Short mmCIF file of C-alpha atoms in Angstrom, two decimals:
data_model
loop_
_atom_site.label_atom_id
_atom_site.label_comp_id
_atom_site.label_asym_id
_atom_site.label_seq_id
_atom_site.Cartn_x
_atom_site.Cartn_y
_atom_site.Cartn_z
CA UNK A 1 48.70 9.20 17.31
CA UNK A 2 50.98 11.39 17.97
CA UNK A 3 49.69 15.20 17.64
CA UNK A 4 51.13 18.99 17.13
CA UNK A 5 49.90 22.26 17.61
CA UNK A 6 52.84 24.17 16.42
CA UNK A 7 52.38 28.92 15.70
CA UNK A 8 53.69 29.33 12.76
CA UNK A 9 55.34 32.56 11.07
CA UNK A 10 56.28 33.71 14.58
CA UNK A 11 59.17 33.23 17.05
CA UNK A 12 56.46 33.21 20.40
CA UNK A 13 53.93 31.27 21.90
CA UNK A 14 50.44 32.41 21.25
CA UNK A 15 51.10 34.55 18.41
CA UNK A 16 50.85 33.53 14.68
CA UNK A 17 48.56 31.36 12.92
CA UNK A 18 48.42 28.21 14.87
CA UNK A 19 48.17 24.49 12.94
CA UNK A 20 48.01 20.85 14.07
CA UNK A 21 50.03 18.52 12.32
CA UNK A 22 49.45 15.66 12.33
CA UNK A 23 52.57 12.69 11.34
CA UNK A 24 50.82 9.37 9.97
CA UNK A 25 52.87 6.28 10.03
CA UNK A 26 53.78 4.82 6.51
CA UNK A 27 51.08 2.92 4.58
CA UNK A 28 47.77 3.60 2.93
CA UNK A 29 45.73 7.39 4.36
CA UNK A 30 43.70 6.66 6.34
CA UNK A 31 39.68 7.64 5.99
CA UNK A 32 38.94 11.30 4.49
CA UNK A 33 36.13 11.46 7.55
CA UNK A 34 39.11 10.24 9.62
CA UNK A 35 40.45 13.25 8.99
CA UNK A 36 37.91 16.12 8.66
CA UNK A 37 37.00 14.90 12.42
CA UNK A 38 40.57 15.53 13.49
CA UNK A 39 40.91 18.98 11.76
CA UNK A 40 36.74 19.47 13.15
CA UNK A 41 38.38 18.29 16.90
CA UNK A 42 41.28 20.05 16.37
CA UNK A 43 39.50 23.82 15.11
CA UNK A 44 41.84 25.42 13.43
CA UNK A 45 42.16 26.85 10.15
CA UNK A 46 44.25 24.10 8.71
CA UNK A 47 45.25 20.59 10.08
CA UNK A 48 48.25 19.02 7.98
CA UNK A 49 48.38 15.46 8.11
CA UNK A 50 51.31 14.25 6.37
CA UNK A 51 52.55 10.66 5.53
CA UNK A 52 56.01 8.62 4.83
CA UNK A 53 56.46 7.60 1.13
CA UNK A 54 58.92 4.96 0.20
CA UNK A 55 62.21 4.98 -0.85
CA UNK A 56 62.93 6.26 -4.38
CA UNK A 57 59.56 8.96 -4.65
CA UNK A 58 59.38 11.33 -6.30
CA UNK A 59 58.70 13.84 -2.77
CA UNK A 60 59.71 12.29 1.15
CA UNK A 61 56.64 12.99 2.40
CA UNK A 62 52.38 13.26 0.70
CA UNK A 63 50.43 16.20 2.50
CA UNK A 64 46.72 16.76 3.33
CA UNK A 65 44.89 19.73 5.07
CA UNK A 66 41.88 19.89 6.64
CA UNK A 67 39.89 23.92 7.75
CA UNK A 68 37.36 22.11 10.26
CA UNK A 69 34.95 22.38 7.36
CA UNK A 70 36.88 20.77 4.34
CA UNK A 71 39.33 19.67 2.54
CA UNK A 72 41.57 22.43 1.46
CA UNK A 73 44.29 22.39 -1.40
CA UNK A 74 47.31 24.06 -0.34
CA UNK A 75 48.39 26.04 3.06
CA UNK A 76 51.47 27.12 3.29
CA UNK A 77 51.39 27.80 7.77
CA UNK A 78 50.56 23.82 8.26
CA UNK A 79 53.17 22.66 5.96
CA UNK A 80 55.75 24.89 7.59
CA UNK A 81 54.17 23.63 11.26
CA UNK A 82 54.51 20.33 9.58
CA UNK A 83 58.13 21.29 8.70
CA UNK A 84 59.18 22.86 12.43
CA UNK A 85 57.44 18.86 13.78
CA UNK A 86 59.70 16.75 11.36
CA UNK A 87 63.29 19.02 12.80
CA UNK A 88 62.04 19.70 16.12
CA UNK A 89 61.09 15.85 17.20
CA UNK A 90 63.32 13.79 13.86
CA UNK A 91 66.48 16.29 13.61
CA UNK A 92 64.67 16.37 9.77
CA UNK A 93 67.21 19.26 8.14
CA UNK A 94 67.63 20.63 5.12
CA UNK A 95 65.32 20.13 2.30
CA UNK A 96 62.00 17.66 2.32
CA UNK A 97 59.91 17.22 -0.35
CA UNK A 98 55.53 17.37 0.00
CA UNK A 99 53.57 15.86 -2.24
CA UNK A 100 50.49 17.56 -2.66
CA UNK A 101 47.09 16.77 -4.56
CA UNK A 102 46.91 20.05 -6.36
CA UNK A 103 49.95 22.12 -6.08
CA UNK A 104 52.06 20.28 -7.81
CA UNK A 105 56.28 18.80 -5.05
CA UNK A 106 56.22 21.84 -2.39
CA UNK A 107 59.71 22.22 -1.25
CA UNK A 108 59.87 23.29 2.86
CA UNK A 109 63.71 23.24 4.22
CA UNK A 110 65.21 23.69 7.31
CA UNK A 111 67.90 25.81 8.76
CA UNK A 112 69.47 24.68 12.12
CA UNK A 113 68.50 28.03 13.84
CA UNK A 114 65.00 26.70 13.21
CA UNK A 115 64.59 29.10 10.06
CA UNK A 116 61.79 27.30 7.85
CA UNK A 117 61.37 28.34 3.63
CA UNK A 118 58.78 27.42 1.48
CA UNK A 119 59.79 27.02 -1.36
CA UNK A 120 55.23 27.38 -3.40
CA UNK A 121 54.08 27.94 -6.58
CA UNK A 122 53.47 32.10 -7.23
CA UNK A 123 49.75 32.71 -7.44
CA UNK A 124 49.15 34.28 -11.93
CA UNK A 125 47.10 37.96 -11.31
CA UNK A 126 44.47 38.90 -12.79
CA UNK A 127 42.57 41.64 -12.28
CA UNK A 128 39.31 41.40 -12.33
CA UNK A 129 35.67 43.60 -11.32
CA UNK A 130 35.26 44.08 -7.57
CA UNK A 131 32.01 41.66 -7.16
CA UNK A 132 28.53 42.36 -6.23
CA UNK A 133 28.20 42.49 -2.55
CA UNK A 134 31.93 42.63 -2.04
CA UNK A 135 31.84 46.93 -1.06
CA UNK A 136 29.28 46.12 1.55
CA UNK A 137 30.43 42.60 2.67
CA UNK A 138 34.09 45.33 3.58
CA UNK A 139 32.23 48.78 3.95
CA UNK A 140 34.57 50.12 1.94
CA UNK A 141 35.23 50.26 -1.90
CA UNK A 142 38.89 48.30 -3.11
CA UNK A 143 40.31 50.22 -5.27
CA UNK A 144 41.17 47.17 -7.16
CA UNK A 145 40.81 43.41 -7.33
CA UNK A 146 43.23 40.13 -8.75
CA UNK A 147 41.91 36.74 -9.17
CA UNK A 148 43.96 34.70 -8.47
CA UNK A 149 43.97 31.83 -10.50
CA UNK A 150 43.89 27.44 -9.34
CA UNK A 151 44.71 29.66 -5.51
CA UNK A 152 41.24 30.30 -6.01
CA UNK A 153 41.17 33.68 -3.36
CA UNK A 154 40.24 37.43 -4.38
CA UNK A 155 43.27 40.01 -3.54
CA UNK A 156 41.92 43.42 -2.45
CA UNK A 157 43.69 46.50 -2.75
CA UNK A 158 42.83 48.85 0.08
CA UNK A 159 44.07 52.63 0.52
CA UNK A 160 46.64 52.44 3.88
CA UNK A 161 47.58 49.90 6.22
CA UNK A 162 44.70 51.84 8.74
CA UNK A 163 41.43 50.65 6.60
CA UNK A 164 43.27 47.12 6.43
CA UNK A 165 44.29 47.42 10.78
CA UNK A 166 40.32 48.89 11.01
CA UNK A 167 38.25 46.80 8.96
CA UNK A 168 34.93 44.84 10.19
CA UNK A 169 33.93 42.73 7.38
CA UNK A 170 30.59 40.93 7.52
CA UNK A 171 31.33 37.24 7.11
CA UNK A 172 27.86 36.06 6.58
CA UNK A 173 27.49 37.90 4.06
CA UNK A 174 31.06 37.84 3.10
CA UNK A 175 30.54 33.97 2.87
CA UNK A 176 27.58 34.24 0.77
CA UNK A 177 29.62 35.60 -2.10
CA UNK A 178 32.90 33.65 -1.77
CA UNK A 179 30.40 30.87 -2.91
CA UNK A 180 28.49 32.37 -5.63
CA UNK A 181 32.35 33.76 -6.54
CA UNK A 182 33.19 30.31 -6.36
CA UNK A 183 36.26 31.54 -4.27
CA UNK A 184 38.27 30.10 -1.46
CA UNK A 185 38.46 33.81 0.16
CA UNK A 186 39.03 37.34 0.22
CA UNK A 187 42.63 39.14 1.54
CA UNK A 188 42.65 42.20 1.73
CA UNK A 189 46.51 44.00 1.69
CA UNK A 190 47.87 48.05 1.30
CA UNK A 191 51.42 49.01 1.31
CA UNK A 192 53.16 50.01 5.00
CA UNK A 193 52.71 52.69 6.93
CA UNK A 194 55.29 55.16 6.81
CA UNK A 195 56.26 54.45 10.22
CA UNK A 196 55.95 50.70 9.79
CA UNK A 197 59.59 48.63 10.92
CA UNK A 198 60.05 45.62 9.52
CA UNK A 199 57.96 44.64 6.98
CA UNK A 200 57.29 46.24 3.34
CA UNK A 201 53.13 45.81 2.90
CA UNK A 202 50.34 44.52 5.35
CA UNK A 203 46.87 41.62 4.47
CA UNK A 204 44.62 40.29 6.28
CA UNK A 205 42.79 37.41 5.30
CA UNK A 206 39.00 35.95 5.26
CA UNK A 207 37.83 32.48 4.57
CA UNK A 208 34.44 32.49 6.12
CA UNK A 209 33.01 29.74 3.66
CA UNK A 210 35.02 27.29 4.77
CA UNK A 211 35.14 27.90 8.43
CA UNK A 212 37.69 30.42 9.15
CA UNK A 213 36.15 33.92 9.39
CA UNK A 214 39.76 35.31 9.76
CA UNK A 215 43.21 33.24 9.17
CA UNK A 216 45.69 35.02 11.52
CA UNK A 217 48.90 34.60 8.84
CA UNK A 218 48.36 32.62 5.29
CA UNK A 219 51.42 31.76 4.02
CA UNK A 220 49.45 30.85 0.34
CA UNK A 221 48.02 34.15 0.36
CA UNK A 222 51.56 35.45 0.09
CA UNK A 223 51.88 33.29 -2.81
CA UNK A 224 49.72 36.32 -4.29
CA UNK A 225 50.57 39.13 -1.97
CA UNK A 226 54.25 38.32 -3.22
CA UNK A 227 54.47 38.65 -6.79
CA UNK A 228 51.57 41.65 -6.41
CA UNK A 229 53.11 43.83 -4.55
CA UNK A 230 56.89 43.43 -5.63
CA UNK A 231 56.38 43.82 -9.09
CA UNK A 232 54.66 46.98 -7.78
CA UNK A 233 57.47 47.67 -4.98
CA UNK A 234 60.28 46.84 -7.48
CA UNK A 235 61.93 44.35 -5.20
CA UNK A 236 62.30 40.81 -4.74
CA UNK A 237 62.09 40.65 -1.37
CA UNK A 238 59.83 41.51 1.27
CA UNK A 239 58.22 41.24 4.21
CA UNK A 240 54.76 41.57 5.28
CA UNK A 241 53.11 41.70 7.88
CA UNK A 242 49.13 39.96 8.70
CA UNK A 243 47.75 42.05 11.20
CA UNK A 244 45.32 39.95 12.19
CA UNK A 245 44.44 40.11 16.36
CA UNK A 246 47.47 37.10 16.33
CA UNK A 247 49.85 39.07 13.26
CA UNK A 248 52.69 36.77 11.62
CA UNK A 249 55.28 38.12 9.54
CA UNK A 250 56.22 36.21 6.15
CA UNK A 251 59.36 36.81 4.44
CA UNK A 252 58.57 36.46 1.12
CA UNK A 253 61.07 35.99 -2.70
CA UNK A 254 59.94 35.88 -5.87
CA UNK A 255 61.98 33.22 -7.46
CA UNK A 256 60.33 33.54 -11.42
CA UNK A 257 57.52 31.15 -10.98
CA UNK A 258 58.17 30.55 -7.78
CA UNK A 259 57.91 32.24 -4.48
CA UNK A 260 59.97 31.51 -1.40
CA UNK A 261 58.28 31.71 2.06
CA UNK A 262 60.06 32.36 5.33
CA UNK A 263 59.85 31.84 9.24
CA UNK A 264 59.96 30.43 12.13
CA UNK A 265 57.61 27.79 14.53
CA UNK A 266 57.49 27.02 18.03
CA UNK A 267 55.23 24.12 19.45
CA UNK A 268 52.46 25.00 22.03
CA UNK A 269 50.41 21.39 22.24
CA UNK A 270 51.41 18.35 21.58
CA UNK A 271 49.38 14.98 22.60
CA UNK A 272 47.73 12.27 21.24
CA UNK A 273 45.12 11.08 18.87
CA UNK A 274 43.37 8.21 20.73
CA UNK A 275 40.49 7.88 18.00
#
């Protein structure tokens, strides 16, 4: 069985967010334990498994995502990576529908030039008090915090881009906090610096309890970041820079209760699974 490693939300190898992509043959899903083992072996923040569905189904593929530790409910960069492989390896252009277990049908459109646009549900934002212990985890007190509904993350707002870039969180303490608060992870965000070129806001994302100390570029987090910054900046179309060491750009557009996430990807490895 073929497997690929794809760097998503970038146009250069070894930047953006790497994801494993495994296109399965038609038929039943393999054992969950096997998919967890493959994801642990790949050791990227997520590995996507896509299963073709029969003609006449409500979607073209079913998709699932696994971190090195567990199955997760939504992953943008691994979906973008999967759509990239369908274009580059199978010549499939236009919209592809992915049926997901917890987020419904997700549409990923691929243009001939390699641009991919994901159509995801927008995450609802509910302002909440900063959880006890979070300021100690981060090393500073956020200006505001928001729950993100079924997405399961906490969006925290910092004063400026410099604060986001300088952050060195206590990941062990954050893992305990996210478990106690039943969170997938914590995102930090701030407006772009005055001299920032090509992006409108910055963010970083941490999910240590799920085996992801810092995710390089988190597509799903932008389903919450895009509505927040669109409301704050008064524009529907924005670009976010995830300021991890690998970094990547996510183009966003809010469309009612949906968010479009745009980017490109590059394949950096392909091989055969023998296990």
